[in-house]
Amino acid sequence: MKAIAPGKLILSGEHSVVYDRPAVAMAIDRSVVATIEDADDDQVSFDLPDIQEHDSFTMLALQDFKRRAQTNYRLFLDGKLGIRDVLYKPVDLFKFGFITLLDGLHRSLDSGIVIQLKSNLPVGSGLGSSAAAVLSELRAVGHYLRVDFKPEWAYEFSLESEKLQHGHPSGVDSYISLYGGCAAFEQGKARSVPLPRMKMYLVETGSPETTTGECVVNVKQRFENDKIWSDFESVTREVESAVRENNDALMRSLLRENHRLLCRIGVVPQKVQQFVADVEAAGGAAKICGAGSTKGERGGVVLVLADFMPSALAEKYGYTVSPVRGDPLGTRIV
Ligand SMILES: Nc1ncnc2c1ncn2[C@@H]1O[C@H](COP(=O)(O)OP(=O)(O)OP(=O)(O)O)[C@@H](O)[C@H]1O
Ligand SMILES: C[C@@](O)(CCO)CC(=O)[O-]
């Protein structure tokens, strides 16, 4: 039994979407696949080959873990715990997703299962790997339990897990991964936008030193009440029009403006800024997608709009580059 959930890239509006401004984002052709198999024991096992982790738990241990994770999240909201201390290990996210789903559906398991999650999304790099991983897990477990479960429930359950990972998620990652396609997302609701037809490339600058959760908290401390979010909003609204009109030139100029705003909130490392400057000098446009980083020199994935694949430029910086396309389908059973 297998479910697949795509990652996402934000064309405009990361961070500002946390303050109820719009974001335009699209699902992409990189994804997480969740596979469920029956186990010989009565435990719930998580097999995470991408990070070489394998752990097994009894249902009782999972219930106990859920209570502790919820307590940690409350401590985070009260300012008594950092967001990185709410969940300790990657597997915690999937333990929480699983037990929240089971409790939410008022179901139990008759025997053990093995949940495997395998991804071709770079982890923690701005492409929504955590939301896609949890959604693939939820969809696969729901199918295994033969529950005809509504997309709204998957959205709510995945947000419960994203809160523990991100602190204050806007919901855009989960929404796009769940429904696929492209959308303008605002305050938990979305308008469908056609998938962009322009040439796009993803450049991997390395996994950021700060997690998305930490980065959002850092930005919030410095800019929560800043006027800059209105500037982000204007750019994002124009990006929506540019995508609808398939206006490549407008899109590039908006991407450049967006990049400058992201630099102002301090989430684009110096080395990445230099790379973007080189892309611009060659006639393209580029910006980080996702949270970026408030520390170190790696910024996660950078989106490039250009007539050419920027392989030589990327190589100069030790980065890798590949073309990217949209995913119209979202989370599904395969
Ligand atoms: N394939 C995977 N295997 C195991 N854990 C994963 C996998 N993909 C994602 N994760 C979990 O998700 C976390 C990364 O989530 P995070 O929200 O920081 O980044 P992201 O979702 O990739 O980027 P963003 O939210 O900025 O778009 C990892 O630390 C890990 O806990
Ligand atoms: C940085 C952010 O805007 C995007 C993460 O993919 C956080 C969020 O929307 O929850």
CSV table of C-alpha atoms and ligand atoms in Angstrom, one decimal, residues 8 48 50-51 90 93-94 119 122-130 133 165-166 173 211-212 290-291, ligand 1:
chain,number,residue,atom,x,y,z
A,8,LYS,CA,6.2,22.5,-2.9
A,48,LEU,CA,13.3,6.2,7.3
A,50,ASP,CA,16.9,8.6,3.7
A,51,ILE,CA,18.3,9.4,7.2
A,90,PRO,CA,13.0,13.2,12.9
A,93,LEU,CA,7.2,14.0,13.6
A,94,PHE,CA,5.9,10.7,12.1
A,119,SER,CA,11.8,10.9,-0.5
A,122,PRO,CA,16.1,17.5,-0.1
A,123,VAL,CA,15.3,17.4,3.6
A,124,GLY,CA,15.0,20.7,5.4
A,125,SER,CA,15.7,22.8,2.3
A,126,GLY,CA,12.5,24.8,1.8
A,127,LEU,CA,10.7,22.4,-0.5
A,128,GLY,CA,8.2,21.3,2.2
A,129,SER,CA,9.7,17.9,2.9
A,130,SER,CA,8.1,17.7,6.4
A,133,ALA,CA,6.3,13.3,4.4
A,165,GLN,CA,8.1,21.1,13.6
A,166,HIS,CA,7.6,24.8,12.6
A,173,ASP,CA,3.1,23.7,2.7
A,211,THR,CA,15.5,24.8,10.7
A,212,THR,CA,12.3,26.4,9.2
A,290,GLY,CA,11.1,28.4,1.8
A,291,ALA,CA,12.5,29.7,5.0
B,1,LIG,N1,12.7,11.7,3.9
B,1,LIG,C1,12.6,12.0,5.2
B,1,LIG,N2,13.0,11.2,6.1
B,1,LIG,C2,13.0,11.5,7.4
B,1,LIG,N3,12.6,12.7,7.9
B,1,LIG,C3,12.2,13.6,7.1
B,1,LIG,C4,12.2,13.3,5.6
B,1,LIG,N4,11.7,14.4,5.0
B,1,LIG,C5,11.5,15.3,6.0
B,1,LIG,N5,11.8,14.9,7.2
B,1,LIG,C6,11.6,15.6,8.5
B,1,LIG,O1,11.3,16.9,8.2
B,1,LIG,C7,12.2,17.8,8.8
B,1,LIG,C8,12.5,19.0,7.9
B,1,LIG,O2,11.4,19.8,8.0
B,1,LIG,P1,11.5,21.4,7.8
B,1,LIG,O3,10.2,21.9,8.0
B,1,LIG,O4,12.6,22.0,8.7
B,1,LIG,O5,12.0,21.6,6.3
B,1,LIG,P2,11.3,21.4,5.0
B,1,LIG,O6,9.9,20.9,5.2
B,1,LIG,O7,12.1,20.5,4.1
B,1,LIG,O8,11.3,22.8,4.4
B,1,LIG,P3,10.2,24.0,4.5
B,1,LIG,O9,9.3,23.7,5.6
B,1,LIG,O10,11.0,25.2,4.8
B,1,LIG,O11,9.6,24.0,3.1
B,1,LIG,C9,13.5,16.9,9.0
B,1,LIG,O12,14.3,17.4,10.0
B,1,LIG,C10,12.8,15.6,9.3
B,1,LIG,O13,12.5,15.6,10.7
